[in-house]
Amino acid sequence: MRSGGCRGCWRRGEVKKGRSRAAEACAQVFDAGEMFGIMQVEEVEEEESEDEAAREVRRKKPNPGGELCYKVIVTNENGLRAADPNSIFLIDHAWTCRVEHARQQLQQVPGLLHRMANLMGVEFHGELPSPEAVDLVLEEMWKFNQTYQLAHGTAEEKVPVWYVMDEFGSRIQHADVPSFATAPFFYMPQQLAYTLLWPLRDLDTGEEVTRDFAYGEADPLIRKCMLLPWAPADMLDLSSSTPEPPDEHYQAILEENKEKLPLAISPVAHPQDHVFKVYTDIQQVLSHLTHPRFTFTQNEADADILYNFSHFKDYRRLSQERPNVLLNQFPCENLLTVKDCLASVARRAGGPEGPAWLPRTFNLLTELPQFVSYFQQRERRGDDNHWICKPWNLARSLDTHITKSLHSVIRHRESSPKVVSKYIESPVLFLREDVGRVKFDIRYIALLRSVKPLRLYVYDVFWLRFSNRPFALDDLDDYEKHFTVMNYNPGVVLKQVHCDEFIPEFEKQYPEFPWKSVQAEIFQAFTELFQVACAKPPPLGLCDYPSSRAVYAIDLMLKWDNRPDGKRVMQPQILEVNFNPDCERACRYHPTFFNDVFSTLYLDEPSNCHVTRLV
């Protein structure tokens, strides 16, 4: 994070190692533009002749800073020429952070809250950060935030970062036909990010510097939604219905994934005493698969079973060259394991609103207008409006954010492909004697033996994860209050309870809800999900490939709900389905786990295994 440095516009070629020449010269907020005589910021004052209608139109134009009205104009006496290589400039960043760290930085970094409040037009007086001022900045920052993410590195390093341009860059206004463009630029020698600014056409002295806040989006309705943080609009008349996407949507996903569907093959038959050669790159399998009918090979060409960690793509070639080789994945299984596909496929069970066992979910890329309408409808009715933004295809709660800000959800669309789901505001809680009543989620392992006929099993042991702080609908950036994934952070407590201990304690806390009945509802949800996911041919559904098998982890929570007769019930809520889940705890506490998995999926011998057949 940088809260100091040059706060103006830097010309290309004047950035040196360490501080730039421009940074050394800048003493006032807007001195960079004035120093170069290129551009400067002007405050827009109301004209005496301006009537109230005109004033209202001007104030409703997209403008960072709400009631603050500024514009940046070209002051160079010769104007600017788009073809001139010297007409490329650098804008410093006043603040860079990840969303989950924003509140802490505003509270702890000296001077940051003062600067952001001044930049965003938030009133703040006094020396110590006040909770009210911090909250206002955290809301207003979505009018100023820009984003980028690194293309390489670990999953954590590739999580998007957000930044606020300095006082100069933040005063550049929106225009549907802009005069300038901007883009983030990472300067490796300094390990710092800047924003590039360049003209899109020749400009004369006095012309305004503008950029398109919805750059790259041509659809008028989507643009209107994207500009809502700056230009409020009523979307209540728009339908919030989200029917399942057309068939072409799934075909496009197949092509984007570069997945080649297999040819039709016949199921392979092996003798009863056949010993399967397994090729795998998963250490947990290598360490814990001890069944005598499976042996390991380091030669992939010799294998009867390919049990790989990464996704397989070319099923067509495999079906042609090695149709008898068994796999640990199905073609088109991304319809289950990618969150936007999961939501769209689930609508086959519940209609446009989705089934009762899945939180209401919108694809922010394709269903932003429907979400905005639904949000505003709930807001008008006074319904709870807490939402959770999730990347389509990340696990471990990475880049996942809880908010009740419509502006925040809209802007998160720009960082990476995301869905937004209704946050469970009334979860079933578990009383931890050391903490209090906390959120928890449950992980089941599902074993898919075949698509046609559908043969689905679930492992008899389930796993639990707990929050570390009592639940309440506040402090939405408090990870240990609102999230349950604690096993990847060595700095936090990891509460573990075996399911055999959990069940009697759960029934003690909720005597009207025997676990057997709750689990029956969970299994019914699993059954419906896999039935609709396998009901249509690929790429609209999972592919019926006889050599495929798969292991999935299904994460879920329980929420309180009321049925039409007024009866209060615990409703399962499926959160996500994971391919090739981490089975470290399963192996540690149940050494026969992979023996049971392989016996069920590859030997068709589930009878002596710790599994229950659902379908």
Coordinates of C-alpha atoms in Angstrom, one line a residue:
M1 CA 0.0 0.0 0.0
R2 CA 1.2 3.5 -0.8
S3 CA -0.4 6.4 0.9
G4 CA 2.2 9.0 -0.1
G5 CA 4.5 9.8 -3.0
C6 CA 3.8 11.9 -6.1
R7 CA 0.1 12.8 -6.2
G8 CA -0.1 14.0 -9.7
C9 CA 0.4 13.0 -13.3
W10 CA 3.8 11.9 -14.4
R11 CA 5.2 12.1 -17.9
R12 CA 6.6 9.0 -19.4
G13 CA 10.4 8.7 -19.2
E14 CA 10.7 10.7 -16.0
V15 CA 10.4 7.7 -13.6
K16 CA 13.8 6.9 -12.2
K17 CA 14.9 4.2 -9.7
G18 CA 13.6 5.2 -6.3
R19 CA 11.5 8.3 -6.3
S20 CA 10.8 9.9 -9.6
R21 CA 11.9 13.4 -10.6
A22 CA 8.2 14.3 -10.6
A23 CA 7.7 12.9 -7.1
E24 CA 10.6 15.0 -5.8
A25 CA 9.1 18.1 -7.4
C26 CA 5.5 17.8 -6.3
A27 CA 4.6 19.6 -3.1
Q28 CA 0.9 20.3 -3.6
V29 CA -1.9 17.9 -4.4
F30 CA -2.4 19.0 -8.0
D31 CA 1.1 20.4 -8.7
A32 CA 2.0 17.7 -11.3
G33 CA -0.4 18.9 -13.9
E34 CA 0.4 22.6 -13.2
M35 CA 4.2 21.9 -13.2
F36 CA 4.1 20.4 -16.7
G37 CA 1.6 22.8 -18.0
I38 CA -0.2 19.9 -19.5
M39 CA -3.4 19.3 -17.4
Q40 CA -4.9 20.6 -14.2
V41 CA -7.9 20.0 -12.0
E42 CA -10.7 22.5 -11.7
E43 CA -13.6 22.6 -9.3
V44 CA -16.9 23.0 -11.1
E45 CA -19.0 25.7 -9.5
E46 CA -22.7 26.1 -9.9
E47 CA -23.5 28.9 -12.3
E48 CA -25.9 31.6 -11.1
S49 CA -27.9 31.2 -14.3
E50 CA -28.2 27.4 -13.8
D51 CA -31.8 26.4 -12.9
E52 CA -32.5 23.6 -10.5
A53 CA -33.3 21.1 -13.3
A54 CA -29.9 21.7 -15.0
R55 CA -28.2 21.5 -11.6
E56 CA -29.8 18.2 -10.9
V57 CA -28.8 16.8 -14.3
R58 CA -25.2 17.9 -13.7
R59 CA -25.1 16.4 -10.2
K60 CA -26.5 13.1 -11.5
K61 CA -23.7 12.7 -14.1
P62 CA -21.2 10.0 -13.1
N63 CA -18.8 11.8 -10.8
P64 CA -16.4 10.4 -8.2
G65 CA -17.0 12.1 -4.9
G66 CA -20.8 12.4 -4.9
E67 CA -21.6 16.1 -4.5
L68 CA -18.0 17.2 -5.2
C69 CA -17.8 18.3 -8.8
Y70 CA -14.4 18.4 -10.4
K71 CA -13.0 18.2 -13.9
V72 CA -9.6 17.8 -15.4
I73 CA -8.8 20.0 -18.4
V74 CA -5.9 20.2 -20.9
T75 CA -3.8 23.3 -20.3
N76 CA -0.9 22.7 -22.7
E77 CA -0.9 25.7 -25.0
N78 CA -0.5 23.4 -28.0
G79 CA -3.1 20.9 -26.9
L80 CA -2.3 17.2 -27.0
R81 CA -1.8 14.9 -30.0
A82 CA -2.8 11.3 -29.7
A83 CA 0.1 10.1 -32.0
D84 CA 2.7 12.0 -29.9
P85 CA 4.7 9.4 -27.9
N86 CA 5.1 12.1 -25.2
S87 CA 1.4 12.2 -24.7
I88 CA 1.5 9.2 -22.4
F89 CA 1.4 9.9 -18.6
L90 CA 1.6 8.0 -15.3
I91 CA -0.8 8.5 -12.5
D92 CA 0.3 7.5 -9.0
H93 CA -1.9 5.4 -6.8
A94 CA -2.8 6.8 -3.4
W95 CA -4.0 3.5 -1.8
T96 CA -3.6 -0.1 -2.8
C97 CA -5.1 -3.0 -0.8
R98 CA -7.1 -6.2 -0.9
V99 CA -10.6 -5.7 0.3
E100 CA -10.3 -7.9 3.3
H101 CA -7.5 -5.6 4.6
A102 CA -9.1 -2.2 3.8
R103 CA -10.7 -1.6 7.2
Q104 CA -7.5 -2.5 9.2
Q105 CA -5.4 -0.2 7.0
L106 CA -7.7 2.7 7.4
Q107 CA -7.6 2.2 11.1
Q108 CA -3.9 1.7 11.5
V109 CA -1.9 3.5 8.7
P110 CA -1.2 7.0 9.8
G111 CA -2.8 9.6 7.6
L112 CA -4.5 7.2 5.3
L113 CA -8.1 7.8 6.6
H114 CA -7.6 11.6 6.4
R115 CA -6.4 11.4 2.9
M116 CA -9.1 9.1 1.6
A117 CA -11.8 11.1 3.4
N118 CA -10.6 14.3 1.7
L119 CA -10.2 12.6 -1.6
M120 CA -13.7 11.1 -1.5
G121 CA -15.5 14.0 0.1
V122 CA -16.2 12.3 3.4
E123 CA -16.3 14.6 6.4
F124 CA -13.8 13.6 9.0
H125 CA -12.5 15.7 11.9
G126 CA -10.2 14.7 14.7
E127 CA -7.0 12.8 15.1
L128 CA -8.2 9.2 15.7
P129 CA -10.0 7.2 13.1
S130 CA -13.7 7.0 13.9
P131 CA -15.8 3.9 13.0
E132 CA -18.3 6.1 11.2
A133 CA -15.7 7.7 9.0
V134 CA -14.1 4.4 8.2
D135 CA -17.5 2.9 7.2
L136 CA -18.2 5.9 5.0
V137 CA -14.9 5.6 3.2
L138 CA -15.4 1.8 2.8
E139 CA -18.7 2.6 1.1
E140 CA -17.5 5.5 -1.0
M141 CA -14.3 3.8 -2.2
W142 CA -16.3 1.8 -4.7
K143 CA -16.8 5.0 -6.7
F144 CA -13.0 5.4 -6.8
N145 CA -11.6 1.8 -6.8
Q146 CA -9.8 0.3 -9.8
T147 CA -8.5 -3.2 -9.9
Y148 CA -5.8 -5.5 -11.4
Q149 CA -4.4 -8.9 -10.6
L150 CA -1.1 -10.7 -11.2
A151 CA -1.1 -13.3 -14.0
H152 CA 1.5 -15.5 -12.2
G153 CA 2.1 -16.7 -8.7
T154 CA 0.2 -18.7 -6.1
A155 CA -3.5 -18.6 -5.8
E156 CA -3.2 -16.1 -3.0
E157 CA -0.9 -13.9 -5.0
K158 CA -3.3 -13.8 -7.9
V159 CA -6.2 -12.6 -5.8
P160 CA -7.3 -9.2 -7.3
V161 CA -6.0 -6.0 -5.6
W162 CA -7.9 -2.7 -5.6
Y163 CA -6.4 0.7 -5.8
V164 CA -7.4 4.4 -5.7
M165 CA -5.7 6.8 -8.0
D166 CA -4.2 9.9 -6.5
E167 CA -6.2 13.2 -6.3
F168 CA -5.4 14.0 -9.9
G169 CA -6.5 10.6 -11.3
S170 CA -9.6 10.4 -9.1
R171 CA -10.9 13.7 -10.5
I172 CA -11.0 12.5 -14.1
Q173 CA -14.7 12.2 -15.0
H174 CA -16.8 9.8 -17.0
A175 CA -17.9 10.1 -20.5
D176 CA -19.6 7.6 -22.8
V177 CA -17.3 8.9 -25.5
P178 CA -14.1 9.6 -23.6
S179 CA -11.1 11.7 -24.6
F180 CA -8.6 9.5 -22.7
A181 CA -8.1 5.9 -21.7
T182 CA -6.4 4.4 -18.6
A183 CA -4.9 1.1 -17.8
P184 CA -2.9 -0.2 -14.8
F185 CA 0.9 -0.6 -15.3
F186 CA 3.3 -2.5 -13.1
Y187 CA 6.8 -1.0 -13.1
M188 CA 9.1 -3.9 -12.2
P189 CA 12.3 -1.9 -11.2
Q190 CA 10.3 -0.2 -8.4
Q191 CA 7.8 -3.1 -7.8
L192 CA 5.1 -0.5 -8.0
A193 CA 1.9 -0.1 -9.9
Y194 CA 0.8 3.1 -11.7
T195 CA -2.0 4.0 -14.1
L196 CA -1.2 4.8 -17.7
L197 CA -3.1 7.8 -19.2
W198 CA -3.2 8.5 -22.9
P199 CA -5.4 10.5 -25.3
L200 CA -7.7 8.7 -27.7
R201 CA -7.8 11.7 -30.1
D202 CA -6.2 15.1 -30.6
L203 CA -7.3 17.6 -27.9
D204 CA -7.1 21.4 -27.9
T205 CA -6.3 23.5 -24.9
G206 CA -9.3 23.7 -22.5
E207 CA -10.8 20.4 -23.5
E208 CA -11.8 18.1 -20.7
V209 CA -9.9 14.9 -19.8
T210 CA -12.5 12.1 -19.4
R211 CA -12.5 8.3 -19.3
D212 CA -15.2 5.6 -19.7
F213 CA -16.1 4.1 -16.3
A214 CA -17.7 1.2 -18.1
Y215 CA -14.9 0.7 -20.6
G216 CA -15.3 -2.3 -22.9
E217 CA -19.0 -2.9 -22.3
A218 CA -21.3 -2.1 -25.3
D219 CA -24.6 -3.4 -24.0
P220 CA -26.7 -0.3 -23.0
L221 CA -28.4 -2.1 -20.1
I222 CA -25.2 -3.6 -18.7
R223 CA -23.6 -0.2 -19.0
K224 CA -26.4 1.4 -17.1
C225 CA -25.9 -1.1 -14.3
M226 CA -22.2 -0.7 -14.2
L227 CA -22.6 3.1 -13.9
L228 CA -25.0 2.9 -10.9
P229 CA -22.4 3.8 -8.3
W230 CA -22.1 7.2 -10.0
A231 CA -25.5 7.5 -11.7
P232 CA -28.3 6.1 -9.6
A233 CA -31.1 4.5 -11.5
D234 CA -34.4 2.7 -10.7
M235 CA -34.3 -0.9 -12.1
L236 CA -37.4 -2.1 -10.2
D237 CA -39.4 -2.6 -13.4
L238 CA -36.9 -5.0 -14.8
S239 CA -37.6 -8.7 -14.3
S240 CA -35.3 -10.4 -11.9
S241 CA -36.1 -13.8 -13.3
T242 CA -33.1 -15.9 -14.2
P243 CA -34.1 -18.9 -16.4
E244 CA -31.6 -21.5 -17.4
P245 CA -29.2 -20.2 -20.1
P246 CA -29.8 -21.5 -23.7
D247 CA -27.9 -24.5 -25.0
E248 CA -25.4 -22.3 -26.8
H249 CA -24.2 -21.1 -23.4
Y250 CA -23.0 -24.6 -22.5
Q251 CA -21.5 -25.2 -25.9
A252 CA -19.5 -22.0 -25.5
I253 CA -18.2 -23.2 -22.1
L254 CA -17.1 -26.5 -23.6
E255 CA -15.2 -24.7 -26.3
E256 CA -13.7 -22.2 -23.8
N257 CA -12.5 -25.1 -21.7
K258 CA -11.0 -26.8 -24.7
E259 CA -12.6 -30.1 -23.7
K260 CA -13.1 -32.7 -26.4
L261 CA -15.9 -35.1 -25.8
P262 CA -15.3 -38.8 -26.1
L263 CA -16.6 -41.2 -28.7
A264 CA -19.2 -43.8 -27.6
I265 CA -17.5 -46.8 -26.1
S266 CA -18.6 -50.0 -24.4
P267 CA -18.0 -50.6 -20.7
V268 CA -14.9 -52.5 -20.0
A269 CA -15.1 -55.8 -18.2
H270 CA -12.3 -57.2 -16.0
P271 CA -11.9 -60.6 -14.4
Q272 CA -12.8 -60.9 -10.7
D273 CA -9.2 -61.3 -9.7
H274 CA -7.8 -58.5 -11.9
V275 CA -5.2 -56.3 -10.2
F276 CA -5.5 -52.7 -11.5
K277 CA -2.4 -50.7 -12.2
V278 CA -3.0 -47.1 -10.9
Y279 CA -1.1 -44.1 -12.2
T280 CA -1.6 -41.1 -9.9
D281 CA 0.1 -37.8 -9.0
I282 CA -1.9 -37.5 -5.7
Q283 CA 0.3 -38.2 -2.7
Q284 CA -2.7 -39.1 -0.5
V285 CA -3.6 -41.9 -2.8
L286 CA -0.1 -43.1 -3.1
S287 CA 0.2 -43.2 0.7
H288 CA -3.2 -44.7 1.7
L289 CA -4.4 -46.9 -1.1
T290 CA -3.4 -50.4 0.2
H291 CA -6.1 -52.6 -1.2
P292 CA -4.5 -55.8 -2.7
R293 CA -6.3 -55.4 -6.1
F294 CA -4.6 -52.1 -6.8
T295 CA -0.9 -51.5 -7.5
F296 CA 0.9 -48.4 -8.6
T297 CA 2.8 -47.8 -11.8
Q298 CA 5.0 -44.9 -12.7
N299 CA 4.4 -45.5 -16.4
E300 CA 1.2 -43.8 -17.5
A301 CA 1.0 -46.0 -20.6
D302 CA 0.8 -49.1 -18.5
A303 CA -2.0 -47.9 -16.3
D304 CA -5.6 -49.3 -16.0
I305 CA -6.6 -46.3 -14.0
L306 CA -5.5 -42.7 -14.4
Y307 CA -6.2 -40.9 -11.1
N308 CA -4.9 -37.4 -11.8
F309 CA -5.1 -34.1 -9.8
S310 CA -5.5 -31.9 -12.8
H311 CA -8.4 -31.8 -15.2
F312 CA -8.3 -34.1 -18.3
K313 CA -9.2 -32.4 -21.6
D314 CA -8.9 -34.7 -24.6
Y315 CA -11.4 -37.4 -23.9
R316 CA -11.9 -38.0 -27.6
R317 CA -8.3 -39.1 -28.1
L318 CA -8.4 -41.3 -25.0
S319 CA -11.7 -42.9 -26.2
Q320 CA -10.1 -43.7 -29.5
E321 CA -6.7 -44.9 -28.3
R322 CA -7.3 -46.3 -24.8
P323 CA -11.0 -46.8 -24.3
N324 CA -10.4 -49.4 -21.5
V325 CA -8.5 -46.9 -19.3
L326 CA -10.6 -45.8 -16.3
L327 CA -10.5 -42.2 -15.0
N328 CA -11.3 -40.2 -11.9
Q329 CA -13.3 -37.5 -13.7
F330 CA -16.2 -37.0 -16.1
P331 CA -16.4 -34.9 -19.2
C332 CA -18.4 -31.7 -18.5
E333 CA -18.2 -32.1 -14.7
N334 CA -17.5 -28.3 -14.5
L335 CA -21.3 -28.0 -14.6
L336 CA -21.1 -29.1 -11.0
T337 CA -17.7 -27.8 -9.9
V338 CA -17.8 -24.2 -11.3
K339 CA -20.2 -22.0 -9.3
D340 CA -22.0 -20.2 -12.2
C341 CA -22.7 -23.5 -13.9
L342 CA -23.8 -25.1 -10.7
A343 CA -26.4 -22.3 -10.3
S344 CA -27.7 -22.5 -13.8
V345 CA -28.0 -26.3 -13.8
A346 CA -29.7 -26.3 -10.5
R347 CA -32.5 -24.2 -12.0
R348 CA -33.7 -27.4 -13.7
A349 CA -34.8 -28.5 -10.2
G350 CA -36.2 -25.2 -8.9
G351 CA -37.1 -23.0 -11.9
P352 CA -35.8 -19.5 -12.5
E353 CA -35.6 -18.8 -8.8
G354 CA -33.5 -21.9 -8.2
P355 CA -34.2 -24.8 -5.8
A356 CA -34.7 -24.4 -2.1
W357 CA -31.4 -26.1 -1.4
L358 CA -29.3 -23.5 -3.2
P359 CA -29.0 -19.9 -2.2
R360 CA -30.4 -17.5 -4.8
T361 CA -27.4 -16.9 -7.2
F362 CA -26.7 -14.6 -10.1
N363 CA -23.9 -14.7 -12.6
L364 CA -22.5 -11.2 -12.5
L365 CA -21.2 -11.5 -16.1
T366 CA -24.5 -12.4 -17.7
E367 CA -27.2 -11.6 -15.1
L368 CA -26.1 -8.2 -13.6
P369 CA -29.4 -6.4 -14.5
Q370 CA -31.5 -9.1 -12.9
F371 CA -29.4 -9.0 -9.8
V372 CA -29.7 -5.2 -9.5
S373 CA -33.5 -5.4 -9.9
Y374 CA -33.7 -8.2 -7.3
F375 CA -31.5 -6.2 -4.9
Q376 CA -33.6 -3.1 -5.3
Q377 CA -36.9 -5.1 -4.9
R378 CA -35.6 -6.5 -1.6
E379 CA -34.4 -3.1 -0.5
R380 CA -37.9 -1.6 -1.1
R381 CA -39.6 -4.4 0.8
G382 CA -37.1 -4.1 3.7
D383 CA -35.8 -7.6 3.3
D384 CA -32.4 -8.6 4.3
N385 CA -29.9 -7.7 1.6
H386 CA -26.6 -9.3 2.6
W387 CA -24.8 -11.0 -0.3
I388 CA -21.6 -12.9 -0.8
C389 CA -19.4 -12.5 -4.0
K390 CA -17.5 -15.5 -5.0
P391 CA -15.1 -16.3 -7.9
W392 CA -16.5 -18.8 -10.3
N393 CA -13.6 -21.2 -9.8
L394 CA -11.7 -20.7 -6.6
A395 CA -11.9 -22.5 -3.4
R396 CA -10.7 -21.9 0.2
S397 CA -12.8 -18.7 0.4
L398 CA -10.2 -16.8 -1.7
D399 CA -11.4 -13.5 -3.1
T400 CA -14.8 -14.0 -1.4
H401 CA -16.5 -11.0 0.1
I402 CA -19.7 -10.4 2.1
T403 CA -21.4 -7.1 1.6
K404 CA -24.7 -5.3 1.7
S405 CA -23.5 -2.6 -0.7
L406 CA -24.9 -2.8 -4.2
H407 CA -22.0 -0.6 -5.4
S408 CA -19.5 -3.1 -4.0
V409 CA -21.2 -6.1 -5.9
I410 CA -21.3 -4.1 -9.1
R411 CA -17.7 -3.2 -9.0
H412 CA -16.5 -6.7 -8.0
R413 CA -17.7 -7.8 -11.5
E414 CA -14.7 -6.0 -12.9
S415 CA -12.0 -7.9 -11.0
S416 CA -12.6 -11.5 -12.1
P417 CA -15.6 -13.7 -13.1
K418 CA -17.9 -13.9 -10.1
V419 CA -21.3 -15.0 -8.9
V420 CA -23.2 -13.3 -6.2
S421 CA -25.3 -15.4 -3.8
K422 CA -27.7 -14.5 -1.1
Y423 CA -25.8 -14.6 2.2
I424 CA -27.4 -16.9 4.7
E425 CA -28.6 -14.4 7.3
S426 CA -30.2 -17.0 9.5
P427 CA -27.8 -20.0 9.7
V428 CA -28.3 -22.9 12.1
L429 CA -25.6 -22.2 14.7
F430 CA -23.6 -24.6 16.9
L431 CA -22.8 -23.8 20.5
R432 CA -19.1 -23.9 21.1
E433 CA -18.5 -23.8 24.8
D434 CA -15.2 -21.9 24.3
V435 CA -16.7 -19.3 22.0
G436 CA -20.5 -19.2 21.8
R437 CA -22.9 -19.8 19.0
V438 CA -21.0 -20.0 15.7
K439 CA -21.5 -20.7 12.1
F440 CA -20.5 -24.1 10.8
D441 CA -20.5 -25.9 7.5
I442 CA -20.5 -29.6 6.6
R443 CA -18.5 -31.5 3.9
Y444 CA -19.7 -34.7 2.4
I445 CA -17.7 -36.8 0.0
A446 CA -19.9 -38.0 -3.0
L447 CA -18.8 -40.8 -5.2
L448 CA -20.2 -40.8 -8.8
R449 CA -19.9 -44.3 -10.3
S450 CA -21.9 -43.6 -13.5
V451 CA -24.2 -41.2 -15.2
K452 CA -26.4 -43.6 -17.1
P453 CA -27.7 -45.2 -15.1
L454 CA -27.1 -42.7 -12.4
R455 CA -25.2 -44.4 -9.5
L456 CA -24.3 -42.1 -6.7
Y457 CA -22.8 -42.9 -3.3
V458 CA -21.9 -40.8 -0.3
Y459 CA -19.2 -41.5 2.2
D460 CA -20.6 -42.3 5.7
V461 CA -18.3 -39.9 7.5
F462 CA -18.8 -36.2 7.1
W463 CA -16.5 -33.3 8.1
L464 CA -17.2 -30.1 10.0
R465 CA -15.7 -26.7 9.9
F466 CA -16.5 -23.9 12.5
S467 CA -16.2 -20.2 12.7
N468 CA -14.1 -18.9 15.6
R469 CA -16.3 -16.0 16.7
P470 CA -20.0 -15.8 17.6
F471 CA -22.2 -15.1 14.6
A472 CA -23.9 -11.7 14.0
L473 CA -24.8 -9.8 10.9
D474 CA -22.1 -7.2 11.5
D475 CA -18.4 -6.8 11.0
L476 CA -18.7 -8.3 7.5
D477 CA -14.9 -8.3 7.0
D478 CA -14.3 -10.3 10.2
Y479 CA -13.1 -13.5 8.6
E480 CA -13.3 -15.6 11.8
K481 CA -16.9 -14.6 12.4
H482 CA -18.3 -15.2 8.9
F483 CA -16.0 -17.9 7.4
T484 CA -15.3 -21.4 8.4
V485 CA -12.2 -22.3 6.4
M486 CA -9.4 -22.0 9.0
N487 CA -7.1 -24.9 8.1
Y488 CA -5.0 -22.8 5.6
N489 CA -4.1 -20.1 8.0
P490 CA -1.5 -21.1 10.7
G491 CA -2.3 -18.0 12.7
V492 CA -5.9 -18.9 13.6
V493 CA -7.5 -21.6 15.7
L494 CA -8.8 -24.7 13.9
K495 CA -11.7 -26.3 15.7
Q496 CA -12.2 -29.9 14.8
V497 CA -15.0 -32.1 15.9
H498 CA -15.6 -35.7 14.6
C499 CA -19.0 -36.3 13.2
D500 CA -19.5 -39.1 15.9
E501 CA -19.1 -36.4 18.6
F502 CA -21.0 -33.8 16.6
I503 CA -24.3 -35.7 16.1
P504 CA -25.2 -36.3 19.8
E505 CA -24.2 -32.7 20.7
F506 CA -26.2 -31.3 17.8
E507 CA -29.3 -33.3 18.9
K508 CA -28.8 -32.1 22.4
Q509 CA -28.8 -28.5 21.2
Y510 CA -31.7 -29.1 18.8
P511 CA -33.8 -32.0 20.3
E512 CA -36.6 -31.4 17.8
F513 CA -34.3 -32.1 14.9
P514 CA -32.9 -35.6 15.0
W515 CA -29.8 -35.8 12.8
K516 CA -31.2 -38.8 10.8
S517 CA -34.0 -36.5 9.5
V518 CA -31.7 -33.6 8.8
Q519 CA -29.3 -35.8 6.9
A520 CA -32.2 -37.3 4.9
E521 CA -33.0 -33.7 3.6
I522 CA -29.3 -33.3 2.8
F523 CA -29.2 -36.5 0.8
Q524 CA -32.4 -35.5 -1.0
A525 CA -30.7 -32.3 -2.1
F526 CA -27.7 -34.2 -3.3
T527 CA -29.9 -36.6 -5.3
E528 CA -31.8 -33.8 -7.0
L529 CA -28.6 -32.0 -7.9
F530 CA -27.0 -35.0 -9.6
Q531 CA -30.3 -36.0 -11.3
V532 CA -30.6 -32.6 -13.0
A533 CA -26.9 -32.4 -13.8
C534 CA -27.0 -35.8 -15.5
A535 CA -30.4 -35.5 -17.1
K536 CA -29.3 -33.8 -20.4
P537 CA -26.6 -34.9 -22.9
P538 CA -23.3 -33.1 -23.0
P539 CA -22.4 -30.3 -23.0
L540 CA -25.7 -29.5 -21.2
G541 CA -25.0 -32.3 -18.6
L542 CA -22.3 -34.6 -17.4
C543 CA -21.2 -36.9 -20.2
D544 CA -22.1 -40.6 -19.9
Y545 CA -18.6 -42.0 -20.4
P546 CA -18.4 -45.6 -19.2
S547 CA -14.8 -45.3 -18.2
S548 CA -15.3 -42.3 -15.9
R549 CA -15.7 -42.2 -12.1
A550 CA -15.4 -39.3 -9.8
V551 CA -15.0 -38.1 -6.2
Y552 CA -16.5 -34.7 -5.2
A553 CA -16.7 -32.8 -2.0
I554 CA -20.0 -31.1 -1.4
D555 CA -20.0 -28.2 1.1
L556 CA -23.2 -27.1 2.7
M557 CA -24.8 -25.2 5.5
L558 CA -28.1 -25.4 7.3
K559 CA -30.4 -22.4 7.5
W560 CA -33.7 -21.7 9.3
D561 CA -36.7 -21.6 7.0
N562 CA -40.5 -21.5 7.4
R563 CA -42.7 -23.8 5.4
P564 CA -46.2 -22.7 4.1
D565 CA -47.8 -24.3 7.2
G566 CA -45.6 -22.1 9.5
K567 CA -43.4 -25.0 10.6
R568 CA -39.8 -24.0 11.2
V569 CA -37.4 -26.3 9.5
M570 CA -33.7 -26.7 8.8
Q571 CA -33.1 -26.2 5.1
P572 CA -29.8 -27.5 3.6
Q573 CA -28.0 -25.0 1.5
I574 CA -25.4 -26.4 -1.0
L575 CA -22.5 -23.9 -1.2
E576 CA -20.2 -25.6 -3.7
V577 CA -19.0 -28.8 -5.3
N578 CA -15.3 -29.5 -5.4
F579 CA -13.3 -31.7 -7.8
N580 CA -10.4 -33.7 -6.3
P581 CA -10.9 -32.4 -2.8
D582 CA -8.3 -32.4 -0.1
C583 CA -8.8 -35.7 1.8
E584 CA -6.0 -35.2 4.4
R585 CA -8.4 -35.4 7.3
A586 CA -10.3 -38.4 5.8
C587 CA -7.0 -40.3 5.5
R588 CA -5.8 -39.3 8.9
Y589 CA -8.8 -40.4 10.9
H590 CA -10.1 -43.2 8.5
P591 CA -7.1 -45.0 7.0
T592 CA -9.4 -47.2 4.8
F593 CA -10.8 -44.1 3.1
F594 CA -9.2 -44.6 -0.3
N595 CA -9.7 -48.4 -0.1
D596 CA -13.4 -47.7 0.2
V597 CA -13.4 -45.2 -2.6
F598 CA -11.6 -47.4 -5.1
S599 CA -13.6 -50.5 -4.1
T600 CA -16.8 -48.7 -4.7
L601 CA -15.9 -46.9 -7.9
Y602 CA -13.6 -49.4 -9.7
L603 CA -14.4 -52.8 -8.2
D604 CA -18.2 -52.3 -7.8
E605 CA -17.9 -53.7 -4.3
P606 CA -19.5 -51.1 -2.0
S607 CA -21.1 -53.6 0.4
N608 CA -18.2 -53.8 2.8
C609 CA -17.3 -50.1 2.5
H610 CA -18.3 -47.0 4.6
V611 CA -20.6 -45.7 1.9
T612 CA -24.4 -45.2 1.4
R613 CA -26.0 -45.5 -2.0
L614 CA -28.2 -42.5 -2.8
V615 CA -29.3 -43.4 -6.4

